[in-house]
Amino acid sequence: MVLWSVVLLAFLATLATFGRVALTIMLGIVLGWFLGYAAAKNGLFERVFLSLTQTLESVPVITFFPIVLIFFVKSIGGYIGTELAVDFLVFTAVVWNIWVGEYEAIKTAPQSLEDATEMLNLGFWGKFRYLYIPVTMPRVAGNVLVSFADALFYIVVSEVVTLGTTQYSVFGIGALVASWTSRGEWTAALTGLGVLVIMVTAVLFGILRPFVDWAVKYSYDPFMEITRTRIRRPIITSRVRSLAARNIRYLRRVTAVEDAIMPIFIRASSYAVRHRLLVRPRPRNIVTQSERYIGIGIAVLIIGLITYSIYESWETTWVPIINDLYKYGLLYLYYLGLDWLRVVLVTASAILTAIPVNYLMVTHRRIEAILLPILEDLASIPVSAYLPLIAIPFITYLAMNLGLHMSLEVLVFIVAYLSTAWYVIYNMYVGMKTIPRSLWDVAENLRLSTWQRLRRLAIPGAMPATITGLASTVGSTWGGLEVAEYIQGLNGRIYMVNGYTALMDYYTAIGNIIGLEAMSLILAINVILLSVFLWRKLFRLARERYRLEGAITL
């Protein structure tokens, strides 16, 4: 194939892929505003929302294959059915972190601003326009970058859907590179990856980075100095710099007193506002009697639908699933424990990476201007696109020194880390970036060490956003394990480790729908328990203890 035709084909395929990603992300943002608002204002809906989002985010994309294939491909049929299936799979891979981020932003919105909207008698749409949409913009900006990278990571899985011996695909860069790689057309595959990298870089610096810079102005800090990493300040002489530094330190000591006194007046005015609102109190996080009845009615309806669906499919679906769990349940739990160990290791590594990297970027603008674009570009280049090209040479090289099993484990760890670490890195970065400037000035005036600033300011200040990133990281790690634990070589040889998602990949390859549904059921129950007993408590801790509203007190 002529080189220019390969470039043109790869360019058109990348445009098709980016169109799918943009459509799903924009739809996810709009839906997330309403779902996040409903969850933040209604305790009953909040419980359901968090449980469902954590469950669906943590269940790997591959587990949606039976639903997608049966409903979209089999029911609708043709290219349209396959296209809808791919869009659905991409949607399930990118929206959950956006929704959780928007919920967390609305949930932790400053009480003083909410009181102001009540005093101004803003209606529902007025509150959305002037408060809730702006307050979510920093979280949306941080999560859009990660969702864009995550969507590209899953694009190979989504654009090429295989079940048993049948393969369904749509036109896109993921399907194109996978096709070239399977046929051994290395030049075309590398050219396609090159086009993808160039277009990813163009989107990052032409669209997403300006959006992030624009969203910074919606951070809640009236004294915050708005900065943009692309602005370069003129270089001055050391003598002038020294004089300016002394004057700035003096001004900061003066303004620190004002910054410390300001929360007193804010709390006083907030008390006055709440006193005026006593005649029409606005319950917060309280389930009213009408809401309780509505929730009970919805719960009864959902339980009824689930019961009816189970009854209708009892003999054809649930009896085989129960038999499969009876035979292989202990094996599934053992593999689940192995993968949870991998998830914990990857998450811990991501946290240890995110803390120093984000602190350096937030406190040193030159490092931020250099490092942040590099991280964004690396995060957006999907590992799944070039994994087939590097997996076999990587395994072969490491196997000579570490053995085949250990080399596979190293590959799984690296791929899982590269596919999920960006969630906690970006969310922690957004959290540290939106810490009020006055708090950094107080830390400087108190001459706190780097460790003290991390322990007392940076980490606590970024905690709400970090918890959001951790929830997304833990959930998406399963997707990274799904891609890395089961690899098919060019010679038809299968490389796999002992793991839960590896067995799910194997079941998908051989068309074992019953086994796949049984394992999906176990994973869903596991994630629901995690959401109820861990994430809900962490989110509550974040909004009750680590809110920055009124953080400076005398």
Coordinates of C-alpha atoms in Angstrom, one line a residue:
M1 CA 0.0 0.0 0.0
V2 CA 1.3 3.5 -0.9
L3 CA 2.5 5.5 2.0
W4 CA 0.3 8.6 1.3
S5 CA -2.8 6.4 1.0
V6 CA -2.0 4.8 4.4
V7 CA -1.6 8.3 5.9
L8 CA -4.9 9.4 4.4
L9 CA -6.8 6.3 5.5
A10 CA -5.3 6.6 9.0
F11 CA -6.3 10.3 9.2
L12 CA -9.9 9.6 8.2
A13 CA -10.1 6.6 10.6
T14 CA -8.7 8.8 13.5
L15 CA -11.4 11.5 12.7
A16 CA -14.1 8.8 12.9
T17 CA -12.7 7.6 16.3
F18 CA -12.4 11.2 17.7
G19 CA -16.0 11.8 16.6
R20 CA -17.2 8.9 18.7
V21 CA -15.1 10.0 21.6
A22 CA -16.4 13.7 21.4
L23 CA -20.0 12.6 21.1
T24 CA -19.9 10.3 24.2
I25 CA -17.9 12.8 26.3
M26 CA -20.3 15.7 25.6
L27 CA -23.3 13.6 26.2
G28 CA -21.7 12.4 29.5
I29 CA -21.0 15.9 30.7
V30 CA -24.6 17.1 30.1
L31 CA -26.2 14.0 31.7
G32 CA -23.7 14.3 34.6
W33 CA -24.9 17.8 35.5
F34 CA -28.4 16.6 36.2
L35 CA -27.4 13.3 37.7
G36 CA -24.8 14.9 40.0
Y37 CA -27.3 17.5 41.1
A38 CA -29.9 14.9 41.9
A39 CA -27.4 12.8 43.8
A40 CA -26.1 15.8 45.8
K41 CA -29.5 17.0 46.8
N42 CA -31.3 13.8 47.5
G43 CA -29.9 11.3 49.9
L44 CA -31.9 8.3 48.5
F45 CA -30.8 9.0 45.0
E46 CA -27.2 9.6 46.2
R47 CA -27.0 6.0 47.5
V48 CA -28.3 4.6 44.3
F49 CA -26.2 6.8 42.1
L50 CA -22.9 6.1 43.9
S51 CA -23.6 2.4 44.0
L52 CA -24.5 2.2 40.3
T53 CA -21.6 4.4 39.1
Q54 CA -19.0 2.6 41.1
T55 CA -20.4 -0.7 39.9
L56 CA -20.6 0.1 36.2
E57 CA -17.2 1.9 36.3
S58 CA -15.5 -1.1 37.9
V59 CA -17.0 -3.8 35.7
P60 CA -14.7 -4.1 32.7
V61 CA -16.0 -3.0 29.3
I62 CA -15.7 -6.6 28.1
T63 CA -18.5 -7.6 30.4
F64 CA -20.9 -5.5 28.4
F65 CA -20.3 -7.6 25.3
P66 CA -23.2 -10.0 25.7
I67 CA -25.7 -7.1 26.2
V68 CA -24.2 -5.0 23.4
L69 CA -24.1 -7.9 20.9
I70 CA -27.6 -9.3 21.7
F71 CA -29.4 -5.9 21.9
F72 CA -27.7 -3.7 19.3
V73 CA -26.0 -6.1 16.9
K74 CA -28.6 -8.9 17.0
S75 CA -31.7 -6.8 17.4
I76 CA -30.9 -3.8 15.2
G77 CA -28.4 -5.6 12.9
G78 CA -26.2 -4.2 10.2
Y79 CA -23.6 -1.5 10.4
I80 CA -25.9 0.8 12.5
G81 CA -26.3 -1.9 15.1
T82 CA -22.5 -2.4 15.3
E83 CA -21.9 1.4 15.4
L84 CA -24.4 1.8 18.3
A85 CA -22.7 -1.1 20.1
V86 CA -19.3 0.5 19.7
D87 CA -20.6 3.9 20.9
F88 CA -22.2 2.3 23.9
L89 CA -19.0 0.5 24.8
V90 CA -17.0 3.8 24.5
F91 CA -19.7 5.5 26.6
T92 CA -19.3 3.0 29.4
A93 CA -15.6 3.6 29.5
V94 CA -15.5 7.4 29.7
V95 CA -18.5 8.8 31.6
W96 CA -18.3 7.4 35.1
N97 CA -15.3 9.6 36.3
I98 CA -17.0 12.7 34.8
W99 CA -20.2 11.9 36.6
V100 CA -18.5 11.3 39.9
G101 CA -16.4 14.5 39.5
E102 CA -19.5 16.6 38.8
Y103 CA -21.4 15.1 41.8
E104 CA -18.4 15.7 44.1
A105 CA -18.1 19.3 42.9
I106 CA -21.8 20.1 43.4
K107 CA -21.8 18.2 46.7
T108 CA -18.9 20.3 48.1
A109 CA -20.1 23.6 46.7
P110 CA -19.6 26.4 49.2
Q111 CA -22.6 26.9 51.4
S112 CA -22.3 30.7 51.2
L113 CA -22.8 30.6 47.4
E114 CA -25.8 28.4 47.8
D115 CA -27.3 30.8 50.3
A116 CA -26.6 33.6 47.8
T117 CA -28.6 31.8 45.1
E118 CA -31.5 31.5 47.6
M119 CA -31.4 35.2 48.5
L120 CA -31.4 36.1 44.8
N121 CA -34.4 33.9 44.3
L122 CA -32.8 32.1 41.4
G123 CA -34.9 29.4 39.9
F124 CA -33.7 25.9 39.0
W125 CA -32.2 26.9 35.7
G126 CA -30.7 30.0 37.3
K127 CA -28.9 28.0 39.9
F128 CA -27.6 25.6 37.2
R129 CA -26.4 28.5 35.0
Y130 CA -24.8 30.6 37.7
L131 CA -23.6 28.1 40.3
Y132 CA -23.7 24.4 39.6
I133 CA -22.4 24.4 36.0
P134 CA -19.5 26.9 36.8
V135 CA -18.6 25.1 40.1
T136 CA -18.2 21.8 38.2
M137 CA -16.0 23.2 35.4
P138 CA -12.6 22.5 37.2
R139 CA -13.6 18.9 37.8
V140 CA -14.9 18.6 34.2
A141 CA -11.7 20.0 32.8
G142 CA -9.6 17.6 34.8
N143 CA -11.7 14.6 34.0
V144 CA -12.1 15.4 30.3
L145 CA -8.4 14.9 29.8
V146 CA -8.5 11.6 31.5
S147 CA -11.7 10.5 29.7
F148 CA -10.2 11.4 26.4
A149 CA -7.1 9.2 27.2
D150 CA -9.3 6.4 28.6
A151 CA -11.5 6.4 25.5
L152 CA -8.5 6.1 23.2
F153 CA -7.2 3.3 25.5
Y154 CA -10.4 1.3 25.0
I155 CA -10.8 2.1 21.4
V156 CA -9.2 -1.1 20.1
V157 CA -11.4 -3.1 22.4
S158 CA -14.6 -1.2 21.4
E159 CA -14.1 -0.9 17.6
V160 CA -13.3 -4.6 17.2
V161 CA -15.9 -6.7 19.1
T162 CA -15.2 -10.4 19.0
L163 CA -17.4 -13.1 20.4
G164 CA -16.4 -16.7 19.7
T165 CA -15.6 -17.0 16.0
T166 CA -17.6 -13.9 15.0
Q167 CA -16.0 -10.5 14.8
Y168 CA -17.8 -7.2 14.5
S169 CA -15.9 -4.0 13.6
V170 CA -16.5 -0.4 12.5
F171 CA -14.3 2.1 10.7
G172 CA -11.8 3.7 13.1
I173 CA -8.2 3.9 14.0
G174 CA -8.4 1.1 16.6
A175 CA -9.9 -1.4 14.1
L176 CA -7.5 -0.2 11.4
V177 CA -4.3 -0.7 13.5
A178 CA -5.6 -4.0 14.8
S179 CA -6.2 -5.2 11.3
W180 CA -2.8 -4.1 10.0
T181 CA -1.1 -5.7 13.1
S182 CA -2.9 -9.0 12.6
R183 CA -1.7 -9.2 9.0
G184 CA 1.8 -8.3 9.9
E185 CA 1.8 -5.0 8.0
W186 CA 4.2 -3.3 10.4
T187 CA 4.9 -0.2 8.3
A188 CA 1.2 0.6 7.9
A189 CA 0.6 -0.1 11.6
L190 CA 3.4 2.2 12.7
T191 CA 2.3 4.9 10.3
G192 CA -1.2 4.7 11.7
L193 CA 0.1 5.1 15.2
G194 CA 2.2 8.1 14.1
V195 CA -0.9 9.8 12.6
L196 CA -2.8 9.0 15.9
V197 CA 0.0 10.5 18.0
I198 CA 0.1 13.7 15.9
M199 CA -3.7 14.2 16.0
V200 CA -3.8 13.4 19.7
T201 CA -1.2 16.1 20.3
A202 CA -3.1 18.6 18.1
V203 CA -6.4 17.9 20.0
L204 CA -4.6 18.3 23.4
F205 CA -2.9 21.6 22.6
G206 CA -5.6 23.0 20.3
I207 CA -8.8 22.1 22.2
L208 CA -8.3 20.5 25.6
R209 CA -5.5 22.6 27.0
P210 CA -7.3 25.9 26.2
F211 CA -10.4 24.4 27.8
V212 CA -8.5 23.6 31.0
D213 CA -7.0 27.1 31.2
W214 CA -10.5 28.6 30.7
A215 CA -12.0 26.4 33.4
V216 CA -9.5 27.6 36.1
K217 CA -11.4 30.9 36.5
Y218 CA -14.3 29.0 37.9
S219 CA -12.3 27.8 41.0
Y220 CA -13.8 29.2 44.2
D221 CA -11.2 31.5 45.5
P222 CA -11.8 35.3 45.4
F223 CA -8.2 36.0 46.1
M224 CA -6.7 33.4 43.7
E225 CA -4.2 34.6 41.1
I226 CA -5.3 33.2 37.8
T227 CA -2.3 31.8 36.0
R228 CA -1.8 29.9 32.7
T229 CA 1.1 27.7 32.0
R230 CA 1.5 29.0 28.5
I231 CA 2.3 32.6 29.6
R232 CA 6.0 33.3 30.0
R233 CA 7.1 36.1 32.3
P234 CA 10.0 38.3 31.4
I235 CA 13.4 37.5 33.0
I236 CA 14.6 40.3 35.3
T237 CA 18.0 40.8 36.9
S238 CA 18.8 39.1 40.2
R239 CA 19.0 42.5 42.0
V240 CA 15.6 43.6 40.9
R241 CA 14.2 40.1 41.6
S242 CA 15.6 40.3 45.2
L243 CA 14.0 43.7 45.7
A244 CA 10.7 42.5 44.3
A245 CA 10.8 39.4 46.5
R246 CA 11.3 41.5 49.7
N247 CA 8.4 43.8 48.8
I248 CA 6.2 40.8 48.0
R249 CA 7.0 39.1 51.2
Y250 CA 6.1 42.3 53.1
L251 CA 2.8 42.7 51.2
R252 CA 2.0 39.0 51.9
R253 CA 2.4 39.5 55.6
V254 CA 0.0 42.4 55.5
T255 CA -2.6 40.6 53.3
A256 CA -2.2 37.4 55.4
V257 CA -3.9 39.3 58.3
E258 CA -6.8 40.4 55.9
D259 CA -7.1 36.8 54.6
A260 CA -7.3 35.4 58.1
I261 CA -9.9 38.0 59.2
M262 CA -12.1 37.6 56.1
P263 CA -13.6 34.2 57.0
I264 CA -15.0 35.8 60.2
F265 CA -17.1 38.2 58.1
I266 CA -18.0 35.5 55.7
R267 CA -19.2 33.3 58.5
A268 CA -21.1 36.2 60.0
S269 CA -22.8 37.1 56.8
S270 CA -23.5 33.4 56.2
Y271 CA -25.1 33.2 59.6
A272 CA -27.3 36.2 58.7
V273 CA -28.4 34.7 55.5
R274 CA -29.3 31.4 57.2
H275 CA -31.2 33.4 59.8
R276 CA -33.3 35.0 57.1
L277 CA -33.9 31.7 55.6
L278 CA -35.3 30.2 58.8
V279 CA -38.8 31.0 57.6
R280 CA -38.3 28.6 54.7
P281 CA -35.6 26.2 55.7
R282 CA -33.9 24.3 52.9
P283 CA -33.1 20.7 54.0
R284 CA -29.7 19.4 52.9
N285 CA -29.0 15.7 52.7
I286 CA -32.3 15.0 54.3
V287 CA -34.8 12.6 52.7
T288 CA -38.3 14.1 53.1
Q289 CA -41.5 12.0 53.5
S290 CA -42.5 12.6 49.8
E291 CA -39.1 11.7 48.6
R292 CA -39.1 8.6 50.7
Y293 CA -42.5 7.5 49.2
I294 CA -41.2 8.2 45.7
G295 CA -38.0 6.3 46.4
I296 CA -40.0 3.4 47.8
G297 CA -42.2 3.4 44.7
I298 CA -39.2 3.5 42.3
A299 CA -37.5 0.7 44.3
V300 CA -40.6 -1.4 44.1
L301 CA -40.8 -0.8 40.4
I302 CA -37.2 -1.7 39.8
I303 CA -37.4 -4.8 42.0
G304 CA -40.5 -5.9 40.2
L305 CA -38.8 -5.5 36.8
I306 CA -35.8 -7.4 38.0
T307 CA -37.9 -10.1 39.4
Y308 CA -39.9 -10.4 36.2
S309 CA -36.8 -10.5 34.0
I310 CA -35.3 -13.2 36.3
Y311 CA -38.5 -15.2 36.1
E312 CA -38.7 -15.0 32.3
S313 CA -35.0 -16.0 31.9
W314 CA -34.8 -18.4 34.8
E315 CA -34.4 -21.6 32.9
T316 CA -32.4 -20.2 30.0
T317 CA -30.0 -18.0 31.9
W318 CA -30.1 -18.1 35.7
V319 CA -30.1 -21.9 36.2
P320 CA -26.9 -22.2 34.0
I321 CA -25.3 -19.3 35.8
I322 CA -26.0 -20.9 39.2
N323 CA -24.6 -24.2 38.0
D324 CA -21.5 -22.5 36.7
L325 CA -21.0 -20.7 40.1
Y326 CA -21.5 -24.0 41.9
K327 CA -18.7 -25.7 39.8
Y328 CA -16.2 -22.9 39.5
G329 CA -17.1 -20.4 42.3
L330 CA -14.1 -21.0 44.4
L331 CA -11.8 -20.7 41.4
Y332 CA -13.4 -17.4 40.5
L333 CA -12.9 -16.0 44.0
Y334 CA -9.3 -17.1 44.0
Y335 CA -8.6 -15.3 40.7
L336 CA -10.6 -12.3 42.0
G337 CA -8.2 -12.1 45.0
L338 CA -5.2 -12.2 42.7
D339 CA -6.5 -9.3 40.6
W340 CA -7.4 -7.3 43.7
L341 CA -3.8 -7.6 44.8
R342 CA -2.8 -6.2 41.4
V343 CA -5.3 -3.4 41.7
V344 CA -4.0 -2.4 45.2
L345 CA -0.4 -2.4 43.9
V346 CA -1.2 -0.3 40.8
T347 CA -3.3 2.2 42.9
A348 CA -0.6 2.6 45.5
S349 CA 2.0 3.2 42.8
A350 CA -0.2 5.8 41.2
I351 CA -0.6 7.7 44.5
L352 CA 3.1 7.6 45.2
T353 CA 3.7 9.0 41.7
A354 CA 0.9 11.7 41.9
I355 CA 1.9 13.4 45.1
P356 CA 5.4 14.6 44.3
V357 CA 4.6 15.2 40.6
N358 CA 1.6 17.3 41.3
Y359 CA 3.2 19.2 44.1
L360 CA 6.1 20.1 41.9
M361 CA 3.8 21.3 39.1
V362 CA 1.6 23.4 41.4
T363 CA 4.5 25.1 43.2
H364 CA 6.8 25.5 40.2
R365 CA 5.3 27.1 37.1
R366 CA 8.2 26.3 34.9
I367 CA 8.1 22.6 35.8
E368 CA 4.3 22.7 35.2
A369 CA 4.7 24.3 31.8
I370 CA 7.1 21.5 30.7
L371 CA 5.8 18.5 32.5
L372 CA 2.0 18.8 32.3
P373 CA 1.9 18.8 28.4
I374 CA 4.2 15.8 28.4
L375 CA 2.0 13.9 30.9
E376 CA -1.2 14.8 28.9
D377 CA 0.3 13.6 25.7
L378 CA 1.6 10.3 27.2
A379 CA -1.8 9.7 28.8
S380 CA -3.7 10.2 25.6
I381 CA -1.6 7.7 23.5
P382 CA -3.5 4.5 24.0
V383 CA -1.4 1.6 25.3
S384 CA -3.9 -0.8 23.8
A385 CA -3.0 0.5 20.3
Y386 CA 0.7 -0.3 20.4
L387 CA 0.5 -3.2 22.9
P388 CA 0.4 -5.9 20.2
L389 CA 3.6 -4.4 18.7
I390 CA 5.7 -4.3 21.9
A391 CA 4.2 -7.1 24.0
I392 CA 5.9 -10.1 22.4
P393 CA 9.4 -8.5 22.2
F394 CA 9.0 -7.2 25.7
I395 CA 8.0 -10.6 27.1
T396 CA 10.8 -12.3 25.2
Y397 CA 13.5 -9.9 26.4
L398 CA 12.4 -10.1 30.1
A399 CA 11.8 -13.8 30.0
M400 CA 15.6 -14.4 29.4
N401 CA 16.3 -12.8 32.9
L402 CA 13.1 -13.1 34.9
G403 CA 11.3 -16.0 33.4
L404 CA 8.1 -16.1 31.4
H405 CA 5.7 -15.8 34.3
M406 CA 7.4 -12.9 36.0
S407 CA 7.8 -11.1 32.6
L408 CA 4.1 -11.4 32.1
E409 CA 3.4 -10.0 35.5
V410 CA 5.7 -7.0 34.9
L411 CA 3.9 -6.3 31.6
V412 CA 0.5 -6.5 33.3
F413 CA 1.6 -4.1 36.0
I414 CA 3.0 -1.6 33.5
V415 CA 0.0 -1.7 31.2
A416 CA -2.5 -1.4 34.1
Y417 CA -0.5 1.5 35.5
L418 CA -0.3 3.4 32.2
S419 CA -4.1 2.9 31.7
T420 CA -5.3 4.1 35.1
A421 CA -2.7 6.2 36.9
W422 CA -3.8 9.4 35.0
Y423 CA -7.1 9.4 36.9
V424 CA -5.5 10.1 40.3
I425 CA -2.7 12.2 38.8
Y426 CA -5.1 14.6 37.0
N427 CA -7.7 14.8 39.8
M428 CA -5.1 15.4 42.4
Y429 CA -3.6 18.1 40.2
V430 CA -6.9 19.8 39.8
G431 CA -7.5 19.6 43.6
M432 CA -4.1 21.2 44.4
K433 CA -4.4 23.8 41.7
T434 CA -7.7 25.0 43.1
I435 CA -6.4 25.4 46.6
P436 CA -6.9 29.2 47.5
R437 CA -3.8 31.3 47.0
S438 CA -4.2 32.7 50.5
L439 CA -3.6 29.3 52.0
W440 CA -0.3 28.9 50.1
D441 CA 0.6 32.4 51.3
V442 CA -0.1 31.4 54.9
A443 CA 2.1 28.3 54.5
E444 CA 4.9 30.5 53.2
N445 CA 4.6 33.0 56.0
L446 CA 4.7 30.2 58.5
R447 CA 7.9 28.9 56.8
L448 CA 6.5 25.4 56.6
S449 CA 8.8 22.8 55.1
T450 CA 7.9 20.8 52.0
W451 CA 6.8 17.9 54.0
Q452 CA 4.6 20.1 56.3
R453 CA 3.0 21.8 53.3
L454 CA 2.2 18.4 51.8
R455 CA 0.8 17.0 55.0
R456 CA -1.1 20.1 56.2
L457 CA -2.1 21.8 53.0
A458 CA -1.6 20.1 49.6
I459 CA -2.8 16.6 50.4
P460 CA -5.8 17.6 52.6
G461 CA -6.7 20.4 50.2
A462 CA -6.8 18.1 47.2
M463 CA -8.5 15.3 49.1
P464 CA -12.0 15.6 47.6
A465 CA -10.7 15.5 44.1
T466 CA -8.1 12.8 45.0
I467 CA -10.9 10.5 46.3
T468 CA -12.7 11.0 43.0
G469 CA -9.6 10.1 41.2
L470 CA -9.0 7.0 43.4
A471 CA -12.5 5.7 42.8
S472 CA -11.9 6.1 39.0
T473 CA -8.4 4.6 39.2
V474 CA -9.5 1.5 41.1
G475 CA -12.4 1.0 38.8
S476 CA -10.5 1.5 35.6
T477 CA -7.6 -0.7 36.7
W478 CA -9.9 -3.6 35.9
G479 CA -10.0 -2.5 32.3
G480 CA -6.2 -2.3 32.1
L481 CA -5.9 -5.8 33.6
E482 CA -8.4 -7.0 31.0
V483 CA -6.2 -5.8 28.1
A484 CA -2.9 -7.0 29.6
E485 CA -3.7 -10.3 31.2
Y486 CA -4.8 -12.0 28.0
I487 CA -2.6 -11.3 24.9
Q488 CA -2.8 -13.1 21.6
G489 CA 0.5 -13.3 19.7
L490 CA 0.9 -13.0 15.9
N491 CA 1.6 -16.7 15.7
G492 CA -1.7 -17.5 17.3
R493 CA -0.1 -18.3 20.7
I494 CA -1.9 -17.0 23.8
Y495 CA -0.1 -15.3 26.7
M496 CA -2.1 -15.1 29.9
V497 CA -1.6 -14.9 33.6
N498 CA -3.7 -16.3 36.4
G499 CA -6.3 -13.5 36.9
Y500 CA -10.0 -12.8 36.9
T501 CA -10.1 -10.6 33.8
A502 CA -7.8 -13.1 31.9
L503 CA -10.4 -15.8 32.5
M504 CA -13.1 -13.4 31.3
D505 CA -11.1 -12.7 28.2
Y506 CA -10.7 -16.4 27.6
Y507 CA -14.5 -17.0 28.0
T508 CA -15.2 -14.2 25.5
A509 CA -12.7 -15.7 23.0
I510 CA -14.4 -19.1 23.2
G511 CA -17.9 -17.7 23.4
N512 CA -18.7 -18.9 26.9
I513 CA -21.5 -16.4 27.7
I514 CA -22.8 -18.2 30.8
G515 CA -19.3 -18.2 32.4
L516 CA -18.8 -14.6 31.5
E517 CA -22.2 -13.6 33.0
A518 CA -21.4 -15.5 36.1
M519 CA -18.1 -13.8 36.6
S520 CA -19.7 -10.4 35.8
L521 CA -22.3 -11.0 38.5
I522 CA -19.6 -11.8 41.1
L523 CA -17.6 -8.6 40.1
A524 CA -20.8 -6.5 40.3
I525 CA -21.6 -7.7 43.8
N526 CA -18.0 -7.2 44.8
V527 CA -18.0 -3.6 43.6
I528 CA -21.4 -2.7 45.1
L529 CA -20.0 -3.8 48.5
L530 CA -16.9 -1.7 47.9
S531 CA -19.0 1.3 47.1
V532 CA -21.3 1.0 50.1
F533 CA -18.5 0.3 52.7
L534 CA -15.6 2.4 51.3
W535 CA -16.3 5.0 48.7
R536 CA -19.4 6.5 50.3
K537 CA -17.6 6.9 53.6
L538 CA -14.6 8.5 51.8
F539 CA -16.8 10.9 49.9
R540 CA -18.6 11.8 53.2
L541 CA -15.2 12.3 54.9
A542 CA -14.0 14.6 52.0
R543 CA -17.0 16.9 52.2
E544 CA -17.2 17.1 56.0
R545 CA -13.5 17.4 56.9
Y546 CA -11.6 18.6 53.8
R547 CA -13.8 21.4 52.5
L548 CA -11.8 24.5 51.9
E549 CA -14.7 26.9 52.7
G550 CA -13.6 28.8 55.8
A551 CA -10.3 26.9 56.0
I552 CA -8.4 29.8 57.5
T553 CA -9.6 30.4 61.1
L554 CA -8.1 32.5 64.0

